[in-house]
Coordinates of N, CA and C in Angstrom, one line a residue:
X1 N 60.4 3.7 -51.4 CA 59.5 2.7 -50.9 C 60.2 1.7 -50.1
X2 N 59.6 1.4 -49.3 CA 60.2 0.0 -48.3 C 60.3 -1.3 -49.3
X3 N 61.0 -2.1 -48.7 CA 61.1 -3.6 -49.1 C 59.7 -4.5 -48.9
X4 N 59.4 -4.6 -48.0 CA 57.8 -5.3 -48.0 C 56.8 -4.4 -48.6
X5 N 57.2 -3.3 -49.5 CA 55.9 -2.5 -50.3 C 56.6 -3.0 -51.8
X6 N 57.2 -3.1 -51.7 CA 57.7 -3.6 -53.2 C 57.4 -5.1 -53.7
X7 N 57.6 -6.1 -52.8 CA 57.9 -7.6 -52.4 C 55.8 -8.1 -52.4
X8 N 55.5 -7.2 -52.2 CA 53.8 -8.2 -51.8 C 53.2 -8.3 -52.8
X9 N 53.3 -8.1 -54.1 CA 52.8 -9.3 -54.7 C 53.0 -10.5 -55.2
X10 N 54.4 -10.7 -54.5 CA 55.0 -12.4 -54.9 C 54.2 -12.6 -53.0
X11 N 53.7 -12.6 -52.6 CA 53.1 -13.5 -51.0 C 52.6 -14.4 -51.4
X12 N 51.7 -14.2 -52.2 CA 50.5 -14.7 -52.6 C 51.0 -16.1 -53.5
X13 N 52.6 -16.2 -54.2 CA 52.8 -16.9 -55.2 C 52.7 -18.2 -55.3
X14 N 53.0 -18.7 -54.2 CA 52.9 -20.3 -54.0 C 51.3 -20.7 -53.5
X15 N 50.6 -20.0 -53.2 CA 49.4 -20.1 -52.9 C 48.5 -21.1 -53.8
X16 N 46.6 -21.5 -53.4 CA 46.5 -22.1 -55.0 C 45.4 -21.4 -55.3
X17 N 45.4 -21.7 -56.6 CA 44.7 -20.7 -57.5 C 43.2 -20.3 -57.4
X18 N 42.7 -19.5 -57.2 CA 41.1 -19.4 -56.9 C 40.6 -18.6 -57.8
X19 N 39.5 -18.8 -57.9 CA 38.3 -18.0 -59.2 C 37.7 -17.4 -58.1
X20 N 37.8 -16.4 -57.8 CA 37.1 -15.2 -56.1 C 37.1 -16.3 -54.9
X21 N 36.0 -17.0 -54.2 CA 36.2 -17.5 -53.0 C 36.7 -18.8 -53.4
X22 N 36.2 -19.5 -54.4 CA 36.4 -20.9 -54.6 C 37.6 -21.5 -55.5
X23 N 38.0 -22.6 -54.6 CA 39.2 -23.2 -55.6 C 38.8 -23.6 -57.0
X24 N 40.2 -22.7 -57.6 CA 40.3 -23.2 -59.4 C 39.7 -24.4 -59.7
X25 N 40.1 -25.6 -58.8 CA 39.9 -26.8 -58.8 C 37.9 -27.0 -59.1
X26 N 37.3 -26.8 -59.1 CA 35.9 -26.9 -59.1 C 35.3 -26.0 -60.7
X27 N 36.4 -25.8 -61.1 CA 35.9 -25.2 -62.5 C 36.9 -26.3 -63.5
X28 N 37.1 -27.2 -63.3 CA 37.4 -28.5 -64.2 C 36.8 -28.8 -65.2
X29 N 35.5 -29.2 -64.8 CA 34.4 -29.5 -66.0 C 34.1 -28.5 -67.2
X30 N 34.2 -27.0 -66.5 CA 34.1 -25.9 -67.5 C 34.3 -25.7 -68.8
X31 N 35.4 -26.4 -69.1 CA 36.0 -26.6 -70.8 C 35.3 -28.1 -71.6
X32 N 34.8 -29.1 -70.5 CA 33.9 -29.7 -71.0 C 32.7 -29.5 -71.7
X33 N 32.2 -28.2 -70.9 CA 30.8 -27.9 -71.2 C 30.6 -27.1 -72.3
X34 N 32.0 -26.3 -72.6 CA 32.1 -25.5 -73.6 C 32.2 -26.7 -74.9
X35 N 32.8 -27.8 -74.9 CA 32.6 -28.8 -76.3 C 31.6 -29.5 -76.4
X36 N 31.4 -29.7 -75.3 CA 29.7 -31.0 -75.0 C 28.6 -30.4 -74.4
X37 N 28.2 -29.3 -74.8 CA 26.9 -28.3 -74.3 C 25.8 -29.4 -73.7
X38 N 25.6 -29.9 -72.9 CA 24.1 -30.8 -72.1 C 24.1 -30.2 -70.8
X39 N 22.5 -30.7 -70.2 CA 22.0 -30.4 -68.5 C 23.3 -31.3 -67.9
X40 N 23.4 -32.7 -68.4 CA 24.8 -33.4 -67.4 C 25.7 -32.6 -67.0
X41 N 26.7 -32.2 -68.4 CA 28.0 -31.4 -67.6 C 27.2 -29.9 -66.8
X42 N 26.2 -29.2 -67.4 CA 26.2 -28.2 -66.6 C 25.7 -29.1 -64.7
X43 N 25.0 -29.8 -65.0 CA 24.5 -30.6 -63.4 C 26.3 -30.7 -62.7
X44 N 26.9 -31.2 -63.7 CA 28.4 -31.6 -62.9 C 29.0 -30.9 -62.8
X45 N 29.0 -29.6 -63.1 CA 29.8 -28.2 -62.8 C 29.0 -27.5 -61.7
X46 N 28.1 -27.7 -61.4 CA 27.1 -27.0 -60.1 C 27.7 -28.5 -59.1
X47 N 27.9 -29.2 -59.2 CA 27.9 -30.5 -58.4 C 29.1 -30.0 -57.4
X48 N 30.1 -30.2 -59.2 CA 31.7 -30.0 -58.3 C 32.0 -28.2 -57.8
X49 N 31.3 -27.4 -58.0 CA 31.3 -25.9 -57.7 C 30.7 -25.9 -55.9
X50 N 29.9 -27.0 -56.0 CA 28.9 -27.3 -54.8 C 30.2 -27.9 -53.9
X51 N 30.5 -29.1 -54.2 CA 31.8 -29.7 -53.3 C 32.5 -28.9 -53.2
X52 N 33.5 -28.2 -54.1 CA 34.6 -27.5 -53.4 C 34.1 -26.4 -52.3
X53 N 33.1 -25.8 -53.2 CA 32.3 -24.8 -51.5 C 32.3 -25.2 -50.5
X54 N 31.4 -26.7 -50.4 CA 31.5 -26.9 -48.6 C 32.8 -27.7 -48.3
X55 N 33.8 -28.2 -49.4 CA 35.2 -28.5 -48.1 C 35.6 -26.8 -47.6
X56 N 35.7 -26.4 -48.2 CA 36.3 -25.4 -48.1 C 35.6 -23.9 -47.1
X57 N 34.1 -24.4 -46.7 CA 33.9 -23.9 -45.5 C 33.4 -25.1 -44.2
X58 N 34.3 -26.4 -44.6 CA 34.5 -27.2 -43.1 C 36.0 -26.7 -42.6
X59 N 36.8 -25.9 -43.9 CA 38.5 -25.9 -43.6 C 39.3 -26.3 -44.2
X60 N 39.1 -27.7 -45.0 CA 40.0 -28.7 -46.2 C 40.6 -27.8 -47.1
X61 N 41.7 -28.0 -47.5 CA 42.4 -27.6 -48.7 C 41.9 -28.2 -49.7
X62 N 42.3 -28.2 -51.0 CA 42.0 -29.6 -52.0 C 42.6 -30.7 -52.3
X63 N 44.7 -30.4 -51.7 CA 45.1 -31.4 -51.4 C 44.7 -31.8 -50.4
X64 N 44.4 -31.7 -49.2 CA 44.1 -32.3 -48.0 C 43.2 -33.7 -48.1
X65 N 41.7 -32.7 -48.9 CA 40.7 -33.5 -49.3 C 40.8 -34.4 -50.1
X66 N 41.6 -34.5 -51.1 CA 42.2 -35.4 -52.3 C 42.7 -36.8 -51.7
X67 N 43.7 -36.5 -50.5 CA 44.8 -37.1 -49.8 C 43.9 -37.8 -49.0
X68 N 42.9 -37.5 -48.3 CA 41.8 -38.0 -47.4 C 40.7 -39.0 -47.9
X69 N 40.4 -38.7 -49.4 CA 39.7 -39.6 -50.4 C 40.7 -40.6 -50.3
X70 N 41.6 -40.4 -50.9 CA 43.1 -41.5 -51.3 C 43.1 -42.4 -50.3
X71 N 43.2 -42.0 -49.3 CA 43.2 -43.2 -47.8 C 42.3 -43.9 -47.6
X72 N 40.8 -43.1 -47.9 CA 39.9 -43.8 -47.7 C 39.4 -45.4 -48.5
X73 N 40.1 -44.9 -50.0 CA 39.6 -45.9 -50.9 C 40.9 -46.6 -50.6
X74 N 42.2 -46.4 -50.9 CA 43.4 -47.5 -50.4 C 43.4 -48.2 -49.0
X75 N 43.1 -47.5 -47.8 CA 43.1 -48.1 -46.1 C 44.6 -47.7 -45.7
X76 N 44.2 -47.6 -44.5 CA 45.9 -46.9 -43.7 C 46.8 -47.8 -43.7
X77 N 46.8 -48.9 -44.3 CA 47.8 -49.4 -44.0 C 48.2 -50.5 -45.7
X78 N 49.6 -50.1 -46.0 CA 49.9 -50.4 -47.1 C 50.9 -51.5 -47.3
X79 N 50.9 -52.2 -47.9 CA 51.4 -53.6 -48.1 C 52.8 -53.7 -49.2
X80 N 53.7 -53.9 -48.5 CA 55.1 -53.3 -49.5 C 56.1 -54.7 -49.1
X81 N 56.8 -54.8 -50.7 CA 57.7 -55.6 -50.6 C 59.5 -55.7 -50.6
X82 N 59.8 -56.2 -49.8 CA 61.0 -56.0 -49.4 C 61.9 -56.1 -50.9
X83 N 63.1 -54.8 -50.4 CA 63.5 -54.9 -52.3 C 64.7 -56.3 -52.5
X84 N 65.3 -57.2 -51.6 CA 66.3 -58.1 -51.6 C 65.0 -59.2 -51.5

């Protein structure tokens, strides 16, 4: 066997983790819902199953989108003090 027939299923390794099309990230609440059975957490697992779907067919990663929140609530421009 060749070297890239041996080697492809580390490609994939640094990748991030998905449950079929959607990021791992949107099944968070899932273990909530398994301790605290209510319509809330299920509402909030359709919510966040709902967001990660449409970043992720505008293009967003979920660091990206994370990173893009982050700015929004901080502002571009950050206030730092000199260390002397």
């Amino acid at each position: 066997m060749s070297r890239n027939v041996v080697d492809t299923h580390w490609r994939k390794t640094g990748g991030t983790t998905r449950v079929g099309p959607i990021d791992a990230m949107a099944f968070i609440p899932v273990p909530l819902w398994v301790i605290w059975k209510s319509w809330f957490v299920f509402g909030l697992i359709v919510v966040f199953i709902a967001f990660f779907y449409f970043i992720q067919t505008k293009g967003f990663s979920t660091r990206v989108i994370f990173r893009k929140m982050r700015l929004f609530v901080s502002g571009q421009r950050k206030t730092v003090r000199h260390y002397w």
